[in-house]
Amino acid sequence: MYHVKVKVCKDPAEVGKLAADLFENLIAEKPAGVIGLATGSTPLPLYRELIAREKAGKIDFSRVHSANLDEYKGLAPDHPQSYRRFMQENLLDHISIKYENTIVPDGLCEDVDAMCEAYERQIEEWGGVDLQLLGIGHDGHIGFNEPCDHFPAKTHEVELTEMTRDANKRFFDSIDEVPTAAFTMGCGTVMAARKIVMVITGKDKADILNAAFYGPVTPEVPASILQFHPDVTLICDEAAYSKVGK
Ligand code: GLP
């Protein structure tokens, strides 16, 4: 078993700063590197930190490439709840990365297989993901890889569980507006990244952190596959770490 590097911080702001250090180091070593990005509330302190660090002259995103984990099926890029829009508003519009060097699965694609294949191919053509950021769902999902009987390999379409739709309804006017399906990188796509950083904050994630990193590796907890990756850093706050060893 590989050794997951675990850093426990006092609060989400410190989690953001430690995670930002990994991105700063990567981009210093590899100015045209490929970063994998995630949506959700947990990465927001990190994104604020990255914006501030570029303004302070510590990071230069102008040659960086980015690939996002996932997108809701049926939402246009400019839909207020689309993940493309989330990324533009919370990070990409505020740094010097070029729009054409950023990819998010196309929520409106007509040919799903072709879009998913092209997504994988683009990442490969860029040379693969150097540093992949991940959050975690309460059911252990990464991207939108929901608990199931296997670890999906590649970018694919997935039906969202009621738990995930319920957790994400806070961003929509009602649960009926939350899409029932999404496109996501597979667990295999994620595992192909050279380095992975997972951020987890809050007491409500304490049980799933414990299950994912200290329980058995099983597709019923998709994030548990990270235990088999050679270079994973888990950065969490004390609240999220509170069930480990208990
Ligand atoms: C969504 C995303 C995941 C994210 C998860 C947790 O379902 N598809 O990539 O990790 O939400 O989000 P939050 O950080 O808001 O708890």
Short mmCIF file of N, CA and C in Angstrom, two decimals, residues 84-237:
data_model
loop_
_atom_site.label_atom_id
_atom_site.label_comp_id
_atom_site.label_asym_id
_atom_site.label_seq_id
_atom_site.Cartn_x
_atom_site.Cartn_y
_atom_site.Cartn_z
N ARG A 84 -18.80 24.83 -15.85
CA ARG A 84 -17.96 25.75 -16.64
C ARG A 84 -18.10 27.16 -16.06
N ARG A 85 -19.34 27.56 -15.83
CA ARG A 85 -19.57 28.92 -15.30
C ARG A 85 -18.96 29.07 -13.90
N PHE A 86 -19.12 28.05 -13.09
CA PHE A 86 -18.54 28.06 -11.74
C PHE A 86 -17.04 28.29 -11.83
N MET A 87 -16.40 27.58 -12.74
CA MET A 87 -14.93 27.71 -12.85
C MET A 87 -14.52 29.09 -13.34
N GLN A 88 -15.30 29.62 -14.31
CA GLN A 88 -14.97 30.97 -14.82
C GLN A 88 -15.07 31.98 -13.69
N GLU A 89 -16.20 31.88 -12.94
CA GLU A 89 -16.47 32.91 -11.92
C GLU A 89 -15.55 32.80 -10.71
N ASN A 90 -15.19 31.58 -10.36
CA ASN A 90 -14.41 31.40 -9.13
C ASN A 90 -12.91 31.31 -9.32
N LEU A 91 -12.47 31.09 -10.56
CA LEU A 91 -11.02 31.02 -10.78
C LEU A 91 -10.59 31.54 -12.15
N LEU A 92 -11.09 30.91 -13.21
CA LEU A 92 -10.45 31.09 -14.52
C LEU A 92 -10.51 32.52 -15.05
N ASP A 93 -11.61 33.24 -14.76
CA ASP A 93 -11.72 34.64 -15.23
C ASP A 93 -10.76 35.57 -14.49
N HIS A 94 -10.20 35.11 -13.38
CA HIS A 94 -9.40 35.99 -12.53
C HIS A 94 -7.91 35.69 -12.60
N ILE A 95 -7.52 34.73 -13.44
CA ILE A 95 -6.10 34.41 -13.60
C ILE A 95 -5.75 34.50 -15.08
N SER A 96 -4.45 34.40 -15.39
CA SER A 96 -4.03 34.68 -16.78
C SER A 96 -4.11 33.46 -17.70
N ILE A 97 -4.68 32.36 -17.22
CA ILE A 97 -4.81 31.15 -18.05
C ILE A 97 -5.62 31.50 -19.31
N LYS A 98 -5.26 30.89 -20.44
CA LYS A 98 -5.99 31.18 -21.68
C LYS A 98 -7.23 30.27 -21.77
N TYR A 99 -8.36 30.88 -22.16
CA TYR A 99 -9.61 30.10 -22.20
C TYR A 99 -9.44 28.83 -23.04
N GLU A 100 -8.72 28.95 -24.16
CA GLU A 100 -8.56 27.77 -25.04
C GLU A 100 -7.69 26.68 -24.42
N ASN A 101 -7.00 27.02 -23.34
CA ASN A 101 -6.21 26.00 -22.63
C ASN A 101 -6.95 25.42 -21.44
N THR A 102 -8.28 25.65 -21.39
CA THR A 102 -9.08 25.10 -20.28
C THR A 102 -10.18 24.22 -20.87
N ILE A 103 -10.38 23.05 -20.28
CA ILE A 103 -11.48 22.21 -20.76
C ILE A 103 -12.37 21.75 -19.60
N VAL A 104 -13.67 21.68 -19.94
CA VAL A 104 -14.70 21.17 -19.03
C VAL A 104 -15.57 20.29 -19.94
N PRO A 105 -16.00 19.11 -19.50
CA PRO A 105 -16.86 18.31 -20.39
C PRO A 105 -18.06 19.14 -20.89
N ASP A 106 -18.47 18.87 -22.12
CA ASP A 106 -19.55 19.64 -22.76
C ASP A 106 -20.91 19.08 -22.33
N GLY A 107 -21.59 19.83 -21.46
CA GLY A 107 -22.88 19.39 -20.93
C GLY A 107 -23.95 19.23 -21.99
N LEU A 108 -23.77 19.88 -23.14
CA LEU A 108 -24.79 19.85 -24.19
C LEU A 108 -24.45 18.89 -25.34
N CYS A 109 -23.39 18.12 -25.19
CA CYS A 109 -22.94 17.31 -26.34
C CYS A 109 -24.04 16.36 -26.81
N GLU A 110 -24.07 16.13 -28.13
CA GLU A 110 -25.08 15.22 -28.66
C GLU A 110 -24.54 13.81 -28.75
N ASP A 111 -23.25 13.71 -29.12
CA ASP A 111 -22.63 12.39 -29.23
C ASP A 111 -21.76 12.18 -27.98
N VAL A 112 -22.35 11.51 -26.99
CA VAL A 112 -21.69 11.37 -25.69
C VAL A 112 -20.35 10.63 -25.82
N ASP A 113 -20.36 9.50 -26.55
CA ASP A 113 -19.12 8.71 -26.66
C ASP A 113 -18.01 9.54 -27.30
N ALA A 114 -18.36 10.30 -28.34
CA ALA A 114 -17.34 11.09 -29.05
C ALA A 114 -16.79 12.18 -28.13
N MET A 115 -17.68 12.83 -27.38
CA MET A 115 -17.22 13.89 -26.48
C MET A 115 -16.29 13.30 -25.41
N CYS A 116 -16.69 12.17 -24.84
CA CYS A 116 -15.89 11.56 -23.76
C CYS A 116 -14.52 11.13 -24.28
N GLU A 117 -14.50 10.55 -25.48
CA GLU A 117 -13.22 10.12 -26.07
C GLU A 117 -12.33 11.32 -26.35
N ALA A 118 -12.93 12.37 -26.91
CA ALA A 118 -12.16 13.58 -27.24
C ALA A 118 -11.59 14.21 -25.97
N TYR A 119 -12.34 14.11 -24.88
CA TYR A 119 -11.89 14.68 -23.60
C TYR A 119 -10.62 13.97 -23.12
N GLU A 120 -10.68 12.64 -23.17
CA GLU A 120 -9.51 11.84 -22.77
C GLU A 120 -8.32 12.16 -23.69
N ARG A 121 -8.60 12.27 -24.98
CA ARG A 121 -7.53 12.49 -25.97
C ARG A 121 -6.86 13.84 -25.74
N GLN A 122 -7.67 14.86 -25.43
CA GLN A 122 -7.10 16.19 -25.20
C GLN A 122 -6.14 16.18 -24.01
N ILE A 123 -6.54 15.50 -22.95
CA ILE A 123 -5.67 15.40 -21.77
C ILE A 123 -4.37 14.69 -22.14
N GLU A 124 -4.50 13.60 -22.91
CA GLU A 124 -3.29 12.86 -23.34
C GLU A 124 -2.40 13.73 -24.20
N GLU A 125 -3.01 14.47 -25.14
CA GLU A 125 -2.21 15.33 -26.04
C GLU A 125 -1.46 16.40 -25.26
N TRP A 126 -2.03 16.84 -24.18
CA TRP A 126 -1.34 17.83 -23.33
C TRP A 126 -0.23 17.18 -22.50
N GLY A 127 -0.20 15.85 -22.51
CA GLY A 127 0.85 15.15 -21.76
C GLY A 127 0.38 14.58 -20.43
N GLY A 128 -0.92 14.59 -20.18
CA GLY A 128 -1.46 14.03 -18.94
C GLY A 128 -1.53 15.07 -17.84
N VAL A 129 -2.32 14.78 -16.83
CA VAL A 129 -2.51 15.73 -15.71
C VAL A 129 -1.32 15.62 -14.74
N ASP A 130 -0.73 16.76 -14.42
CA ASP A 130 0.41 16.79 -13.48
C ASP A 130 -0.08 16.80 -12.04
N LEU A 131 -1.10 17.60 -11.78
CA LEU A 131 -1.60 17.73 -10.40
C LEU A 131 -3.12 17.83 -10.45
N GLN A 132 -3.77 16.82 -9.91
CA GLN A 132 -5.24 16.76 -9.93
C GLN A 132 -5.80 17.15 -8.57
N LEU A 133 -6.68 18.14 -8.55
CA LEU A 133 -7.38 18.53 -7.33
C LEU A 133 -8.68 17.74 -7.23
N LEU A 134 -8.99 17.28 -6.02
CA LEU A 134 -10.26 16.57 -5.79
C LEU A 134 -10.93 17.06 -4.52
N GLY A 135 -12.26 17.11 -4.55
CA GLY A 135 -13.05 17.20 -3.33
C GLY A 135 -13.69 15.82 -3.16
N ILE A 136 -14.55 15.69 -2.19
CA ILE A 136 -15.22 14.38 -1.98
C ILE A 136 -16.69 14.61 -1.67
N GLY A 137 -17.55 13.76 -2.21
CA GLY A 137 -18.97 13.82 -1.87
C GLY A 137 -19.22 13.05 -0.58
N HIS A 138 -20.37 13.26 0.04
CA HIS A 138 -20.67 12.57 1.31
C HIS A 138 -20.74 11.06 1.13
N ASP A 139 -21.01 10.62 -0.10
CA ASP A 139 -21.05 9.17 -0.35
C ASP A 139 -19.71 8.66 -0.88
N GLY A 140 -18.69 9.50 -0.86
CA GLY A 140 -17.36 9.07 -1.31
C GLY A 140 -17.10 9.30 -2.79
N HIS A 141 -18.00 10.02 -3.48
CA HIS A 141 -17.76 10.21 -4.91
C HIS A 141 -16.61 11.17 -5.17
N ILE A 142 -15.89 10.90 -6.27
CA ILE A 142 -14.87 11.83 -6.76
C ILE A 142 -15.28 12.20 -8.18
N GLY A 143 -15.17 13.51 -8.51
CA GLY A 143 -15.83 13.96 -9.73
C GLY A 143 -17.29 13.62 -9.52
N PHE A 144 -17.89 12.90 -10.47
CA PHE A 144 -19.23 12.37 -10.25
C PHE A 144 -19.21 10.85 -10.32
N ASN A 145 -18.10 10.24 -9.95
CA ASN A 145 -18.04 8.77 -9.89
C ASN A 145 -18.73 8.34 -8.61
N GLU A 146 -19.95 7.89 -8.79
CA GLU A 146 -20.79 7.52 -7.65
C GLU A 146 -20.49 6.09 -7.20
N PRO A 147 -20.84 5.74 -5.95
CA PRO A 147 -20.66 4.36 -5.50
C PRO A 147 -21.32 3.39 -6.47
N CYS A 148 -20.61 2.34 -6.86
CA CYS A 148 -21.20 1.31 -7.73
C CYS A 148 -20.40 0.02 -7.57
N ASP A 149 -20.55 -0.92 -8.51
CA ASP A 149 -19.88 -2.21 -8.31
C ASP A 149 -18.51 -2.29 -8.99
N HIS A 150 -18.06 -1.17 -9.58
CA HIS A 150 -16.73 -1.17 -10.21
C HIS A 150 -16.20 0.25 -10.21
N PHE A 151 -14.91 0.40 -10.53
CA PHE A 151 -14.33 1.73 -10.66
C PHE A 151 -14.35 2.10 -12.15
N PRO A 152 -15.17 3.06 -12.59
CA PRO A 152 -15.19 3.41 -14.02
C PRO A 152 -13.82 3.93 -14.47
N ALA A 153 -13.40 3.49 -15.65
CA ALA A 153 -12.04 3.82 -16.09
C ALA A 153 -11.93 5.22 -16.70
N LYS A 154 -12.79 5.51 -17.64
CA LYS A 154 -12.60 6.71 -18.47
C LYS A 154 -13.74 7.71 -18.28
N THR A 155 -13.61 8.85 -18.95
CA THR A 155 -14.67 9.86 -18.95
C THR A 155 -15.96 9.23 -19.49
N HIS A 156 -17.07 9.44 -18.79
CA HIS A 156 -18.31 8.76 -19.15
C HIS A 156 -19.52 9.52 -18.61
N GLU A 157 -20.69 9.08 -19.04
CA GLU A 157 -21.94 9.66 -18.51
C GLU A 157 -22.36 8.87 -17.28
N VAL A 158 -22.89 9.56 -16.29
CA VAL A 158 -23.30 8.88 -15.07
C VAL A 158 -24.64 9.43 -14.60
N GLU A 159 -25.44 8.56 -14.01
CA GLU A 159 -26.68 9.02 -13.38
C GLU A 159 -26.36 9.46 -11.96
N LEU A 160 -26.88 10.58 -11.56
CA LEU A 160 -26.57 11.08 -10.21
C LEU A 160 -27.46 10.40 -9.17
N THR A 161 -26.90 10.11 -8.01
CA THR A 161 -27.70 9.49 -6.94
C THR A 161 -28.57 10.58 -6.30
N GLU A 162 -29.61 10.13 -5.62
CA GLU A 162 -30.48 11.08 -4.92
C GLU A 162 -29.70 11.85 -3.87
N MET A 163 -28.72 11.18 -3.22
CA MET A 163 -27.92 11.83 -2.19
C MET A 163 -27.13 13.00 -2.78
N THR A 164 -26.55 12.78 -3.94
CA THR A 164 -25.76 13.83 -4.58
C THR A 164 -26.65 14.95 -5.08
N ARG A 165 -27.79 14.60 -5.66
CA ARG A 165 -28.70 15.64 -6.15
C ARG A 165 -29.20 16.47 -4.96
N ASP A 166 -29.46 15.79 -3.87
CA ASP A 166 -29.94 16.48 -2.67
C ASP A 166 -28.85 17.42 -2.12
N ALA A 167 -27.59 16.93 -2.09
CA ALA A 167 -26.49 17.76 -1.57
C ALA A 167 -26.27 18.99 -2.46
N ASN A 168 -26.51 18.83 -3.76
CA ASN A 168 -26.23 19.93 -4.69
C ASN A 168 -27.44 20.82 -4.97
N LYS A 169 -28.59 20.48 -4.37
CA LYS A 169 -29.80 21.28 -4.64
C LYS A 169 -29.69 22.69 -4.09
N ARG A 170 -28.75 22.89 -3.13
CA ARG A 170 -28.61 24.23 -2.53
C ARG A 170 -28.23 25.29 -3.57
N PHE A 171 -27.69 24.85 -4.69
CA PHE A 171 -27.29 25.81 -5.73
C PHE A 171 -28.43 26.10 -6.71
N PHE A 172 -29.50 25.30 -6.66
CA PHE A 172 -30.62 25.44 -7.61
C PHE A 172 -31.85 25.95 -6.87
N ASP A 173 -32.87 26.39 -7.64
CA ASP A 173 -34.09 26.89 -6.99
C ASP A 173 -34.85 25.76 -6.32
N SER A 174 -34.81 24.56 -6.93
CA SER A 174 -35.50 23.41 -6.31
C SER A 174 -34.81 22.14 -6.77
N ILE A 175 -35.09 21.02 -6.09
CA ILE A 175 -34.45 19.74 -6.42
C ILE A 175 -34.79 19.31 -7.85
N ASP A 176 -36.01 19.71 -8.33
CA ASP A 176 -36.42 19.31 -9.69
C ASP A 176 -35.51 19.90 -10.76
N GLU A 177 -34.83 20.99 -10.41
CA GLU A 177 -33.95 21.62 -11.41
C GLU A 177 -32.56 21.01 -11.43
N VAL A 178 -32.23 20.18 -10.42
CA VAL A 178 -30.90 19.57 -10.39
C VAL A 178 -30.85 18.49 -11.47
N PRO A 179 -29.90 18.55 -12.39
CA PRO A 179 -29.85 17.52 -13.44
C PRO A 179 -29.77 16.12 -12.85
N THR A 180 -30.26 15.14 -13.62
CA THR A 180 -30.25 13.76 -13.12
C THR A 180 -29.03 13.01 -13.63
N ALA A 181 -28.25 13.64 -14.51
CA ALA A 181 -27.08 12.95 -15.06
C ALA A 181 -25.94 13.95 -15.25
N ALA A 182 -24.74 13.41 -15.41
CA ALA A 182 -23.55 14.26 -15.57
C ALA A 182 -22.52 13.52 -16.40
N PHE A 183 -21.49 14.26 -16.82
CA PHE A 183 -20.32 13.65 -17.46
C PHE A 183 -19.15 13.83 -16.51
N THR A 184 -18.38 12.78 -16.33
CA THR A 184 -17.26 12.87 -15.40
C THR A 184 -16.04 12.09 -15.89
N MET A 185 -14.86 12.60 -15.56
CA MET A 185 -13.66 11.77 -15.74
C MET A 185 -13.92 10.48 -14.96
N GLY A 186 -13.34 9.38 -15.41
CA GLY A 186 -13.45 8.13 -14.67
C GLY A 186 -12.46 8.09 -13.51
N CYS A 187 -12.60 7.07 -12.66
CA CYS A 187 -11.61 6.90 -11.58
C CYS A 187 -10.24 6.63 -12.20
N GLY A 188 -10.24 5.94 -13.35
CA GLY A 188 -8.97 5.66 -14.05
C GLY A 188 -8.33 6.94 -14.57
N THR A 189 -9.14 7.85 -15.11
CA THR A 189 -8.61 9.14 -15.58
C THR A 189 -7.95 9.87 -14.42
N VAL A 190 -8.64 9.87 -13.27
CA VAL A 190 -8.12 10.55 -12.08
C VAL A 190 -6.81 9.89 -11.62
N MET A 191 -6.80 8.56 -11.60
CA MET A 191 -5.63 7.82 -11.10
C MET A 191 -4.42 7.98 -12.02
N ALA A 192 -4.65 8.40 -13.27
CA ALA A 192 -3.53 8.58 -14.20
C ALA A 192 -2.76 9.88 -13.93
N ALA A 193 -3.32 10.77 -13.10
CA ALA A 193 -2.60 12.02 -12.78
C ALA A 193 -1.32 11.69 -12.02
N ARG A 194 -0.28 12.48 -12.29
CA ARG A 194 1.00 12.19 -11.62
C ARG A 194 0.95 12.47 -10.11
N LYS A 195 0.25 13.53 -9.75
CA LYS A 195 0.07 13.86 -8.33
C LYS A 195 -1.39 14.18 -8.11
N ILE A 196 -1.88 13.86 -6.92
CA ILE A 196 -3.28 14.17 -6.59
C ILE A 196 -3.31 14.88 -5.24
N VAL A 197 -4.12 15.91 -5.15
CA VAL A 197 -4.35 16.54 -3.85
C VAL A 197 -5.86 16.54 -3.59
N MET A 198 -6.24 15.96 -2.46
CA MET A 198 -7.65 15.99 -2.09
C MET A 198 -7.84 16.94 -0.92
N VAL A 199 -8.83 17.82 -1.02
CA VAL A 199 -9.15 18.73 0.08
C VAL A 199 -10.49 18.33 0.70
N ILE A 200 -10.51 18.25 2.02
CA ILE A 200 -11.75 17.89 2.73
C ILE A 200 -11.87 18.77 3.97
N THR A 201 -13.01 19.44 4.10
CA THR A 201 -13.22 20.28 5.29
C THR A 201 -14.63 20.04 5.85
N GLY A 202 -14.74 20.25 7.16
CA GLY A 202 -16.06 20.22 7.80
C GLY A 202 -16.37 18.88 8.46
N LYS A 203 -17.11 18.99 9.57
CA LYS A 203 -17.48 17.83 10.38
C LYS A 203 -18.33 16.84 9.60
N ASP A 204 -19.16 17.38 8.68
CA ASP A 204 -20.05 16.50 7.92
C ASP A 204 -19.28 15.57 6.99
N LYS A 205 -17.98 15.82 6.78
CA LYS A 205 -17.18 14.94 5.91
C LYS A 205 -16.29 13.99 6.73
N ALA A 206 -16.43 14.03 8.08
CA ALA A 206 -15.52 13.24 8.92
C ALA A 206 -15.68 11.73 8.68
N ASP A 207 -16.93 11.26 8.58
CA ASP A 207 -17.14 9.82 8.37
C ASP A 207 -16.59 9.36 7.03
N ILE A 208 -16.84 10.16 5.98
CA ILE A 208 -16.40 9.70 4.65
C ILE A 208 -14.89 9.82 4.51
N LEU A 209 -14.26 10.80 5.15
CA LEU A 209 -12.78 10.86 5.13
C LEU A 209 -12.22 9.58 5.73
N ASN A 210 -12.77 9.20 6.88
CA ASN A 210 -12.29 8.00 7.57
C ASN A 210 -12.49 6.75 6.70
N ALA A 211 -13.67 6.64 6.08
CA ALA A 211 -13.95 5.47 5.24
C ALA A 211 -13.04 5.44 4.02
N ALA A 212 -12.82 6.59 3.40
CA ALA A 212 -12.07 6.63 2.13
C ALA A 212 -10.59 6.33 2.33
N PHE A 213 -10.00 6.86 3.39
CA PHE A 213 -8.54 6.74 3.55
C PHE A 213 -8.11 5.70 4.57
N TYR A 214 -9.03 5.28 5.44
CA TYR A 214 -8.66 4.33 6.50
C TYR A 214 -9.52 3.08 6.47
N GLY A 215 -10.37 2.94 5.46
CA GLY A 215 -11.19 1.75 5.31
C GLY A 215 -10.73 0.95 4.11
N PRO A 216 -11.47 -0.11 3.75
CA PRO A 216 -11.08 -0.93 2.60
C PRO A 216 -11.22 -0.17 1.28
N VAL A 217 -10.41 -0.56 0.29
CA VAL A 217 -10.54 0.01 -1.05
C VAL A 217 -11.69 -0.71 -1.74
N THR A 218 -12.73 0.05 -2.04
CA THR A 218 -13.94 -0.56 -2.63
C THR A 218 -14.67 0.45 -3.50
N PRO A 219 -15.23 0.00 -4.64
CA PRO A 219 -15.99 0.94 -5.49
C PRO A 219 -17.24 1.48 -4.81
N GLU A 220 -17.60 0.89 -3.67
CA GLU A 220 -18.73 1.47 -2.92
C GLU A 220 -18.33 2.80 -2.27
N VAL A 221 -17.01 3.02 -2.16
CA VAL A 221 -16.47 4.31 -1.71
C VAL A 221 -15.44 4.71 -2.77
N PRO A 222 -15.89 5.33 -3.87
CA PRO A 222 -14.98 5.55 -5.00
C PRO A 222 -13.65 6.21 -4.63
N ALA A 223 -13.66 7.16 -3.68
CA ALA A 223 -12.41 7.85 -3.31
C ALA A 223 -11.38 6.91 -2.68
N SER A 224 -11.82 5.74 -2.21
CA SER A 224 -10.87 4.82 -1.55
C SER A 224 -9.80 4.34 -2.52
N ILE A 225 -10.06 4.42 -3.83
CA ILE A 225 -9.06 3.97 -4.81
C ILE A 225 -7.79 4.81 -4.71
N LEU A 226 -7.90 6.00 -4.14
CA LEU A 226 -6.72 6.87 -4.01
C LEU A 226 -5.65 6.22 -3.14
N GLN A 227 -6.05 5.28 -2.29
CA GLN A 227 -5.05 4.57 -1.47
C GLN A 227 -4.06 3.81 -2.34
N PHE A 228 -4.44 3.53 -3.60
CA PHE A 228 -3.55 2.80 -4.53
C PHE A 228 -2.73 3.74 -5.41
N HIS A 229 -2.85 5.05 -5.20
CA HIS A 229 -2.07 5.99 -6.03
C HIS A 229 -0.75 6.31 -5.32
N PRO A 230 0.36 6.39 -6.08
CA PRO A 230 1.66 6.60 -5.43
C PRO A 230 1.92 7.99 -4.88
N ASP A 231 1.14 9.00 -5.28
CA ASP A 231 1.46 10.35 -4.80
C ASP A 231 0.20 11.16 -4.51
N VAL A 232 -0.40 10.86 -3.37
CA VAL A 232 -1.63 11.57 -2.96
C VAL A 232 -1.35 12.37 -1.69
N THR A 233 -1.77 13.62 -1.69
CA THR A 233 -1.73 14.41 -0.45
C THR A 233 -3.17 14.73 -0.05
N LEU A 234 -3.52 14.37 1.17
CA LEU A 234 -4.83 14.72 1.71
C LEU A 234 -4.63 15.93 2.61
N ILE A 235 -5.31 17.02 2.29
CA ILE A 235 -5.23 18.22 3.13
C ILE A 235 -6.63 18.46 3.70
N CYS A 236 -6.75 18.39 5.02
CA CYS A 236 -8.08 18.50 5.62
C CYS A 236 -8.02 19.38 6.86
N ASP A 237 -9.18 19.77 7.34
CA ASP A 237 -9.17 20.53 8.60
C ASP A 237 -9.45 19.56 9.76
#
